[in-house]
């Protein structure tokens, strides 16, 4: 009951004050008729508060977000389904859904009174220009009477996540170097030089179809051998994102870190579309991964790269000073490495050279981070330093288009591959 009386609206409090005033004046002036009017005015908000306070509402809410993963700048739609599972009807419902301020203003709805079994669906749109993981909810419901005298608050604790990934741009196909061009185009050297039988047959297992028995191999080994299904080789790529605080300039969406994250997302999506199994590594050496090779579905590149995009949505600045290269010691990782780097210096040289030594092809997009500090700052790109460490590197400034920079990187890789072929020709 205390909650009900605390829920008196301005109109309800005005009725209560007016009624009490009328009763006091009636007593002082000796007007019994005015007393009855005052009692009626006081009783109206009091009775309403008592009735609402004793009512038991069983409101159920189902909230869905479609889609739950969107790119920055793209809208998502929130659907709300409300039902009344109780037997007590209510008056007017005022709904307010709590959303982070970057998604827009808080949506508010006013619904008519509901009875038992009542259902209603409403929807609204949210959009964010900032990447991140946001919680939508909880929902606040205020139940009011038909006279607008009392409002009682209810809250649903349920929330649903919305993941906003970095902005991406389509990139042109370029020669990546190192002979890595995507799914099915590359196989380990051991597969290339082995016999066909080593690749296409295996031991017979209980339950295998006898029509798959390879009789020639069985005769040679003295045991049943069956033809095995072709095992496509999946090229692998590592995206190294330099998210160190010392390596970036600027703040918020206009910082060099945001440009680096957007570039990493675009490159990851591009490589996934070309059939690569892509993983993400940050300056802390954390492997944000992606699906394992057994879970890889090359026909759905967007689904394959989704875990990586989710990881990029929540990447933050790291306080460490040096790049962690412990991830290179993991087994079964190699192939193509594409680094998106901020500011680097001589102290980063050993780590960068180690990465080059442990990868088949090392490409780098080096952000000209000082250009994010202001228009009058003298800038010096890290690309020449990276080239001296064995990387194929290009520079990316705040006004450069990533597509054009990516094409420049492709031309650099093609020139490097041409020099290698020339050096391999005997004189």
Short mmCIF file of C-alpha atoms in Angstrom, two decimals:
data_model
loop_
_atom_site.label_atom_id
_atom_site.label_comp_id
_atom_site.label_asym_id
_atom_site.label_seq_id
_atom_site.Cartn_x
_atom_site.Cartn_y
_atom_site.Cartn_z
CA UNK A 1 0.00 0.00 0.00
CA UNK A 2 2.86 2.36 0.71
CA UNK A 3 4.00 1.91 -2.90
CA UNK A 4 0.48 2.68 -4.13
CA UNK A 5 0.25 5.96 -2.21
CA UNK A 6 3.77 6.86 -3.31
CA UNK A 7 2.56 6.40 -6.89
CA UNK A 8 0.07 9.25 -6.70
CA UNK A 9 0.43 11.48 -9.75
CA UNK A 10 0.35 15.28 -9.70
CA UNK A 11 -3.36 15.08 -10.48
CA UNK A 12 -3.94 12.60 -7.66
CA UNK A 13 -2.06 14.75 -5.16
CA UNK A 14 -4.00 17.80 -6.34
CA UNK A 15 -7.30 15.96 -5.79
CA UNK A 16 -6.14 14.94 -2.32
CA UNK A 17 -5.07 18.48 -1.42
CA UNK A 18 -8.26 19.98 -2.82
CA UNK A 19 -10.44 17.55 -0.90
CA UNK A 20 -8.68 18.17 2.41
CA UNK A 21 -8.90 21.93 1.85
CA UNK A 22 -12.63 21.64 1.13
CA UNK A 23 -13.20 19.64 4.33
CA UNK A 24 -11.27 22.15 6.46
CA UNK A 25 -13.15 25.10 4.93
CA UNK A 26 -16.49 23.31 5.44
CA UNK A 27 -15.73 22.82 9.13
CA UNK A 28 -14.63 26.44 9.62
CA UNK A 29 -17.58 27.88 7.68
CA UNK A 30 -20.17 25.40 8.91
CA UNK A 31 -21.11 24.09 5.45
CA UNK A 32 -22.03 20.36 5.63
CA UNK A 33 -22.64 20.13 1.88
CA UNK A 34 -19.07 21.26 1.21
CA UNK A 35 -17.85 18.54 3.61
CA UNK A 36 -19.50 15.82 1.49
CA UNK A 37 -17.84 17.25 -1.63
CA UNK A 38 -14.45 17.29 0.09
CA UNK A 39 -14.80 13.69 1.28
CA UNK A 40 -15.72 12.58 -2.24
CA UNK A 41 -12.69 14.37 -3.73
CA UNK A 42 -10.36 12.84 -1.12
CA UNK A 43 -11.84 9.35 -1.46
CA UNK A 44 -11.34 9.17 -5.21
CA UNK A 45 -7.48 9.03 -5.24
CA UNK A 46 -7.38 7.04 -1.97
CA UNK A 47 -9.73 4.32 -3.23
CA UNK A 48 -7.89 4.20 -6.57
CA UNK A 49 -4.55 3.75 -4.77
CA UNK A 50 -5.99 0.96 -2.59
CA UNK A 51 -7.44 -0.90 -5.58
CA UNK A 52 -4.23 -0.67 -7.61
CA UNK A 53 -2.12 -1.58 -4.59
CA UNK A 54 -4.09 -4.79 -3.99
CA UNK A 55 -4.06 -5.77 -7.66
CA UNK A 56 -1.61 -8.44 -8.79
CA UNK A 57 -0.42 -8.08 -12.34
CA UNK A 58 1.44 -10.82 -14.15
CA UNK A 59 2.88 -9.11 -17.17
CA UNK A 60 5.27 -11.12 -19.38
CA UNK A 61 7.72 -9.60 -21.84
CA UNK A 62 9.63 -11.18 -24.72
CA UNK A 63 12.23 -8.94 -26.38
CA UNK A 64 14.06 -9.83 -29.58
CA UNK A 65 16.61 -7.88 -31.61
CA UNK A 66 16.89 -8.43 -35.36
CA UNK A 67 19.68 -8.76 -36.31
CA UNK A 68 21.79 -9.10 -33.16
CA UNK A 69 25.00 -8.39 -35.11
CA UNK A 70 25.12 -5.23 -37.23
CA UNK A 71 27.81 -3.05 -38.69
CA UNK A 72 28.29 0.48 -37.36
CA UNK A 73 25.76 2.80 -38.97
CA UNK A 74 23.29 0.03 -39.80
CA UNK A 75 19.92 -0.15 -37.99
CA UNK A 76 18.54 -3.00 -35.92
CA UNK A 77 14.93 -3.53 -34.95
CA UNK A 78 13.76 -4.35 -31.42
CA UNK A 79 10.48 -6.27 -31.09
CA UNK A 80 8.55 -6.32 -27.80
CA UNK A 81 5.77 -8.83 -27.08
CA UNK A 82 3.72 -8.12 -23.92
CA UNK A 83 1.12 -10.43 -22.44
CA UNK A 84 -1.04 -10.29 -19.32
CA UNK A 85 -0.99 -13.70 -17.63
CA UNK A 86 -2.97 -12.52 -14.60
CA UNK A 87 -6.72 -12.19 -14.16
CA UNK A 88 -6.76 -8.56 -13.02
CA UNK A 89 -7.33 -6.01 -15.78
CA UNK A 90 -5.25 -2.86 -15.76
CA UNK A 91 -5.62 0.66 -16.90
CA UNK A 92 -3.22 2.51 -19.16
CA UNK A 93 0.28 1.04 -19.63
CA UNK A 94 3.23 3.38 -20.12
CA UNK A 95 6.34 1.51 -21.35
CA UNK A 96 9.92 2.81 -21.39
CA UNK A 97 12.78 0.65 -22.65
CA UNK A 98 16.26 1.51 -21.41
CA UNK A 99 18.86 1.68 -24.19
CA UNK A 100 22.42 3.09 -24.16
CA UNK A 101 22.53 6.69 -25.29
CA UNK A 102 24.65 5.80 -28.37
CA UNK A 103 21.69 3.80 -29.71
CA UNK A 104 19.32 6.76 -29.58
CA UNK A 105 16.63 8.14 -27.28
CA UNK A 106 14.70 5.88 -24.95
CA UNK A 107 11.55 4.63 -26.69
CA UNK A 108 8.24 5.21 -24.89
CA UNK A 109 4.84 3.68 -25.62
CA UNK A 110 1.34 4.17 -24.19
CA UNK A 111 -1.00 1.17 -24.41
CA UNK A 112 -4.67 0.88 -23.50
CA UNK A 113 -5.91 -1.16 -20.55
CA UNK A 114 -5.37 -4.89 -20.72
CA UNK A 115 -7.39 -7.86 -19.52
CA UNK A 116 -6.71 -11.53 -19.00
CA UNK A 117 -5.02 -13.10 -22.04
CA UNK A 118 -4.28 -9.70 -23.59
CA UNK A 119 -1.36 -9.56 -26.03
CA UNK A 120 0.30 -6.65 -27.72
CA UNK A 121 3.41 -6.24 -29.87
CA UNK A 122 5.38 -3.07 -30.47
CA UNK A 123 8.69 -2.40 -32.21
CA UNK A 124 11.26 0.35 -32.52
CA UNK A 125 14.58 0.91 -34.30
CA UNK A 126 18.07 1.51 -32.89
CA UNK A 127 21.28 2.50 -34.63
CA UNK A 128 24.83 3.17 -33.49
CA UNK A 129 27.76 4.81 -35.23
CA UNK A 130 30.05 3.43 -32.50
CA UNK A 131 31.19 -0.19 -32.37
CA UNK A 132 30.69 -2.16 -29.17
CA UNK A 133 28.50 -4.57 -27.27
CA UNK A 134 25.38 -2.95 -25.85
CA UNK A 135 22.65 -4.25 -23.55
CA UNK A 136 19.08 -3.29 -24.45
CA UNK A 137 16.79 -3.17 -21.42
CA UNK A 138 15.50 -3.47 -18.81
CA UNK A 139 11.93 -2.40 -19.55
CA UNK A 140 10.07 -0.14 -17.12
CA UNK A 141 6.26 -0.39 -17.06
CA UNK A 142 4.01 2.10 -15.33
CA UNK A 143 0.41 1.03 -14.75
CA UNK A 144 -2.12 3.82 -14.31
CA UNK A 145 -5.82 4.10 -13.56
CA UNK A 146 -8.37 5.52 -15.96
CA UNK A 147 -8.46 8.88 -14.16
CA UNK A 148 -4.68 9.38 -14.17
CA UNK A 149 -4.53 9.66 -10.38
CA UNK A 150 -2.13 6.81 -9.56
CA UNK A 151 0.81 5.21 -11.41
CA UNK A 152 2.60 2.05 -10.23
CA UNK A 153 5.98 1.07 -11.60
CA UNK A 154 7.03 -2.40 -12.70
CA UNK A 155 10.37 -3.44 -14.15
CA UNK A 156 11.56 -6.41 -16.23
CA UNK A 157 15.15 -7.42 -15.54
CA UNK A 158 15.66 -9.17 -18.87
CA UNK A 159 18.09 -7.60 -21.33
CA UNK A 160 19.31 -8.64 -24.77
CA UNK A 161 22.70 -7.84 -26.35
CA UNK A 162 23.31 -5.94 -29.56
CA UNK A 163 26.78 -6.23 -31.07
CA UNK A 164 27.85 -3.40 -33.36
CA UNK A 165 30.87 -4.39 -35.44
CA UNK A 166 33.33 -1.93 -37.04
CA UNK A 167 32.58 -0.38 -40.39
CA UNK A 168 33.97 -2.35 -43.31
CA UNK A 169 34.64 -1.57 -46.94
CA UNK A 170 34.91 -4.07 -49.82
CA UNK A 171 38.52 -4.62 -50.90
CA UNK A 172 39.80 -5.56 -54.35
CA UNK A 173 41.49 -8.90 -54.95
CA UNK A 174 45.28 -8.61 -54.90
CA UNK A 175 48.20 -11.07 -55.07
CA UNK A 176 48.90 -11.82 -51.45
CA UNK A 177 52.36 -13.27 -51.92
CA UNK A 178 53.82 -16.45 -50.57
CA UNK A 179 51.63 -18.57 -52.81
CA UNK A 180 48.64 -18.14 -50.52
CA UNK A 181 45.49 -17.51 -52.51
CA UNK A 182 42.70 -19.16 -50.57
CA UNK A 183 40.84 -22.40 -50.09
CA UNK A 184 41.79 -25.32 -52.29
CA UNK A 185 44.66 -23.55 -54.02
CA UNK A 186 47.39 -24.64 -51.63
CA UNK A 187 48.40 -27.94 -50.06
CA UNK A 188 51.31 -28.85 -47.85
CA UNK A 189 54.48 -29.84 -49.60
CA UNK A 190 54.19 -33.36 -48.13
CA UNK A 191 50.90 -33.78 -49.95
CA UNK A 192 52.33 -32.49 -53.20
CA UNK A 193 55.25 -34.92 -53.35
CA UNK A 194 53.53 -37.99 -51.85
CA UNK A 195 52.01 -40.78 -53.93
CA UNK A 196 48.36 -40.66 -54.91
CA UNK A 197 47.62 -43.72 -52.80
CA UNK A 198 49.03 -41.99 -49.70
CA UNK A 199 46.54 -39.21 -50.21
CA UNK A 200 43.42 -41.07 -51.37
CA UNK A 201 43.28 -44.31 -49.34
CA UNK A 202 43.09 -45.26 -45.66
CA UNK A 203 42.56 -48.33 -43.50
CA UNK A 204 39.20 -50.04 -43.62
CA UNK A 205 36.93 -49.24 -40.66
CA UNK A 206 33.88 -51.14 -39.52
CA UNK A 207 30.82 -49.74 -41.25
CA UNK A 208 32.64 -48.50 -44.38
CA UNK A 209 30.90 -49.15 -47.67
CA UNK A 210 32.55 -52.12 -49.40
CA UNK A 211 32.15 -50.33 -52.73
CA UNK A 212 34.85 -47.92 -51.56
CA UNK A 213 37.46 -50.67 -51.09
CA UNK A 214 40.63 -49.94 -53.08
CA UNK A 215 41.66 -53.47 -54.13
CA UNK A 216 45.08 -52.60 -55.58
CA UNK A 217 46.21 -50.94 -52.35
CA UNK A 218 44.66 -53.77 -50.33
CA UNK A 219 46.71 -56.32 -52.30
CA UNK A 220 49.92 -54.39 -51.66
CA UNK A 221 49.40 -53.96 -47.93
CA UNK A 222 47.64 -57.24 -47.19
CA UNK A 223 44.85 -55.33 -45.40
CA UNK A 224 41.62 -53.81 -46.62
CA UNK A 225 42.07 -50.22 -47.75
CA UNK A 226 39.27 -47.84 -48.76
CA UNK A 227 39.24 -44.65 -50.76
CA UNK A 228 38.83 -41.67 -48.50
CA UNK A 229 36.96 -38.51 -49.38
CA UNK A 230 38.97 -35.60 -50.60
CA UNK A 231 40.21 -33.43 -47.76
CA UNK A 232 40.45 -29.85 -49.02
CA UNK A 233 43.35 -27.83 -47.67
CA UNK A 234 42.31 -24.61 -45.98
CA UNK A 235 44.69 -21.68 -46.25
CA UNK A 236 45.12 -19.78 -43.02
CA UNK A 237 45.63 -16.13 -42.29
CA UNK A 238 46.40 -14.22 -39.10
CA UNK A 239 45.29 -10.62 -38.60
CA UNK A 240 47.61 -8.89 -36.12
CA UNK A 241 46.00 -5.76 -34.65
CA UNK A 242 48.29 -3.37 -32.80
CA UNK A 243 46.00 -1.94 -30.10
CA UNK A 244 48.69 -0.56 -27.78
CA UNK A 245 48.00 2.80 -26.18
CA UNK A 246 51.49 4.04 -27.07
CA UNK A 247 50.93 3.17 -30.73
CA UNK A 248 47.83 5.30 -31.35
CA UNK A 249 46.70 8.91 -31.32
CA UNK A 250 43.36 10.66 -31.01
CA UNK A 251 40.23 9.87 -29.06
CA UNK A 252 36.83 8.34 -29.71
CA UNK A 253 35.58 7.48 -33.16
CA UNK A 254 38.13 9.87 -34.71
CA UNK A 255 41.14 8.06 -33.23
CA UNK A 256 43.72 6.05 -35.13
CA UNK A 257 42.65 2.94 -33.19
CA UNK A 258 39.19 3.07 -34.74
CA UNK A 259 40.76 3.33 -38.19
CA UNK A 260 42.95 0.32 -37.40
CA UNK A 261 40.01 -1.74 -36.14
CA UNK A 262 37.97 -0.87 -39.24
CA UNK A 263 40.89 -1.82 -41.49
CA UNK A 264 41.38 -5.13 -39.65
CA UNK A 265 37.67 -5.97 -40.00
CA UNK A 266 37.66 -5.15 -43.72
CA UNK A 267 40.76 -7.27 -44.34
CA UNK A 268 39.39 -10.18 -42.29
CA UNK A 269 36.11 -10.16 -44.22
CA UNK A 270 37.97 -9.93 -47.53
CA UNK A 271 40.25 -12.86 -46.72
CA UNK A 272 37.32 -14.94 -45.49
CA UNK A 273 35.52 -14.38 -48.78
CA UNK A 274 38.64 -15.61 -50.55
CA UNK A 275 38.50 -18.86 -48.60
CA UNK A 276 40.97 -18.21 -45.80
CA UNK A 277 40.52 -19.43 -42.26
CA UNK A 278 41.13 -16.16 -40.43
CA UNK A 279 42.05 -15.54 -36.80
CA UNK A 280 42.67 -12.31 -34.88
CA UNK A 281 45.67 -11.64 -32.63
CA UNK A 282 46.05 -8.45 -30.60
CA UNK A 283 49.12 -6.80 -29.10
CA UNK A 284 48.55 -8.86 -25.95
CA UNK A 285 49.03 -12.04 -27.94
CA UNK A 286 45.41 -13.06 -27.39
CA UNK A 287 44.00 -15.28 -30.08
CA UNK A 288 40.41 -14.21 -30.63
CA UNK A 289 40.19 -17.09 -33.04
CA UNK A 290 37.34 -18.07 -35.24
CA UNK A 291 35.89 -21.46 -36.14
CA UNK A 292 38.24 -24.41 -36.19
CA UNK A 293 39.02 -26.08 -39.48
CA UNK A 294 36.50 -28.84 -38.78
CA UNK A 295 33.81 -26.18 -38.27
CA UNK A 296 34.73 -24.16 -41.35
CA UNK A 297 32.02 -23.59 -43.96
CA UNK A 298 33.68 -21.92 -46.93
CA UNK A 299 30.33 -21.25 -48.61
CA UNK A 300 29.28 -18.88 -45.84
CA UNK A 301 32.22 -16.53 -45.33
CA UNK A 302 30.20 -14.02 -43.28
CA UNK A 303 29.27 -16.72 -40.77
CA UNK A 304 32.87 -17.95 -40.60
CA UNK A 305 34.29 -14.54 -39.75
CA UNK A 306 31.52 -13.58 -37.31
CA UNK A 307 33.46 -14.54 -34.10
CA UNK A 308 36.34 -12.36 -35.27
CA UNK A 309 34.07 -9.39 -35.96
CA UNK A 310 32.50 -9.81 -32.53
CA UNK A 311 35.97 -9.69 -30.99
CA UNK A 312 36.84 -6.54 -32.96
CA UNK A 313 33.63 -4.89 -31.74
CA UNK A 314 34.97 -4.81 -28.17
CA UNK A 315 38.71 -4.29 -28.73
CA UNK A 316 40.13 -1.62 -26.45
CA UNK A 317 43.50 0.08 -25.97
CA UNK A 318 46.14 -1.99 -24.21
CA UNK A 319 48.63 -0.42 -21.80
CA UNK A 320 51.56 -2.69 -22.68
CA UNK A 321 54.61 -1.24 -24.46
CA UNK A 322 55.69 -4.23 -26.58
CA UNK A 323 54.03 -6.61 -28.99
CA UNK A 324 53.53 -10.08 -27.53
CA UNK A 325 54.61 -12.75 -30.04
CA UNK A 326 53.89 -15.83 -27.92
CA UNK A 327 51.03 -16.76 -30.26
CA UNK A 328 53.59 -17.79 -32.89
CA UNK A 329 54.65 -20.75 -30.79
CA UNK A 330 51.27 -22.40 -31.21
CA UNK A 331 51.13 -25.46 -33.41
CA UNK A 332 49.43 -25.52 -36.81
CA UNK A 333 49.50 -21.74 -37.30
CA UNK A 334 51.35 -20.05 -40.11
CA UNK A 335 50.70 -19.01 -43.67
CA UNK A 336 49.73 -15.43 -44.34
CA UNK A 337 50.08 -12.71 -41.70
CA UNK A 338 48.53 -9.28 -42.22
CA UNK A 339 49.43 -6.74 -39.54
CA UNK A 340 47.55 -3.49 -38.93
CA UNK A 341 50.07 -1.46 -36.96
CA UNK A 342 50.21 1.87 -35.21
CA UNK A 343 53.40 3.64 -34.29
CA UNK A 344 56.45 1.34 -34.22
CA UNK A 345 60.12 2.00 -33.45
CA UNK A 346 63.44 0.21 -33.15
CA UNK A 347 62.36 -1.51 -29.94
CA UNK A 348 59.63 -3.33 -31.90
CA UNK A 349 62.16 -4.60 -34.45
CA UNK A 350 62.90 -8.01 -32.83
CA UNK A 351 59.21 -8.89 -32.56
CA UNK A 352 58.48 -7.80 -36.12
CA UNK A 353 61.44 -9.76 -37.52
CA UNK A 354 60.39 -12.82 -35.56
CA UNK A 355 56.92 -12.67 -37.09
CA UNK A 356 58.44 -12.45 -40.58
CA UNK A 357 60.65 -15.44 -39.83
CA UNK A 358 57.69 -17.59 -38.75
CA UNK A 359 55.26 -16.77 -41.54
CA UNK A 360 55.08 -17.57 -45.24
CA UNK A 361 54.07 -14.05 -46.24
CA UNK A 362 54.07 -10.92 -44.06
CA UNK A 363 51.98 -7.92 -45.15
CA UNK A 364 51.45 -4.76 -43.12
CA UNK A 365 49.20 -1.71 -43.17
CA UNK A 366 51.04 0.91 -41.07
CA UNK A 367 48.91 3.78 -39.82
CA UNK A 368 50.48 7.21 -40.06
CA UNK A 369 49.30 7.82 -36.49
CA UNK A 370 50.84 11.25 -36.02
CA UNK A 371 48.46 12.54 -38.68
CA UNK A 372 45.63 11.90 -36.21
CA UNK A 373 47.26 14.32 -33.73
CA UNK A 374 46.55 17.42 -35.78
CA UNK A 375 46.92 19.00 -39.22
CA UNK A 376 50.24 20.70 -38.48
CA UNK A 377 52.16 17.71 -37.10
CA UNK A 378 55.09 16.47 -39.17
CA UNK A 379 54.45 12.81 -39.91
CA UNK A 380 56.79 9.96 -40.70
CA UNK A 381 55.36 6.66 -41.88
CA UNK A 382 56.47 3.37 -40.31
CA UNK A 383 56.28 1.61 -43.69
CA UNK A 384 60.00 2.11 -44.57
CA UNK A 385 61.04 0.72 -41.18
CA UNK A 386 58.78 -2.31 -41.70
CA UNK A 387 60.17 -2.86 -45.19
CA UNK A 388 63.65 -2.99 -43.69
CA UNK A 389 62.43 -5.72 -41.35
CA UNK A 390 61.20 -7.90 -44.21
CA UNK A 391 57.55 -6.81 -44.40
CA UNK A 392 55.56 -5.78 -47.48
CA UNK A 393 54.18 -2.58 -46.02
CA UNK A 394 52.10 0.42 -47.05
CA UNK A 395 51.05 3.53 -45.13
CA UNK A 396 47.47 4.51 -44.24
CA UNK A 397 46.57 8.08 -43.29
CA UNK A 398 43.28 9.53 -42.00
CA UNK A 399 42.32 10.77 -45.48
CA UNK A 400 43.43 7.69 -47.40
CA UNK A 401 40.95 5.21 -48.79
CA UNK A 402 41.61 1.69 -47.55
CA UNK A 403 40.74 0.20 -50.96
CA UNK A 404 43.47 2.22 -52.66
CA UNK A 405 46.00 1.41 -49.93
CA UNK A 406 45.15 -2.29 -50.24
CA UNK A 407 45.78 -2.12 -53.99
CA UNK A 408 49.16 -0.49 -53.33
CA UNK A 409 49.96 -3.37 -50.98
CA UNK A 410 49.08 -5.81 -53.73
CA UNK A 411 51.40 -4.09 -56.18
CA UNK A 412 54.17 -4.17 -53.56
CA UNK A 413 53.64 -7.91 -53.04
CA UNK A 414 53.65 -8.54 -56.78
CA UNK A 415 56.95 -6.69 -57.19
CA UNK A 416 58.46 -8.69 -54.32
CA UNK A 417 57.31 -11.98 -55.83
CA UNK A 418 58.71 -10.96 -59.22
CA UNK A 419 62.13 -10.23 -57.69
CA UNK A 420 62.11 -13.61 -55.98
CA UNK A 421 61.35 -15.41 -59.26
CA UNK A 422 64.12 -13.48 -61.02
CA UNK A 423 66.60 -14.38 -58.32
CA UNK A 424 65.62 -18.05 -58.66
CA UNK A 425 66.45 -18.20 -62.41
CA UNK A 426 70.01 -19.61 -62.89
CA UNK A 427 72.38 -17.35 -64.77
#
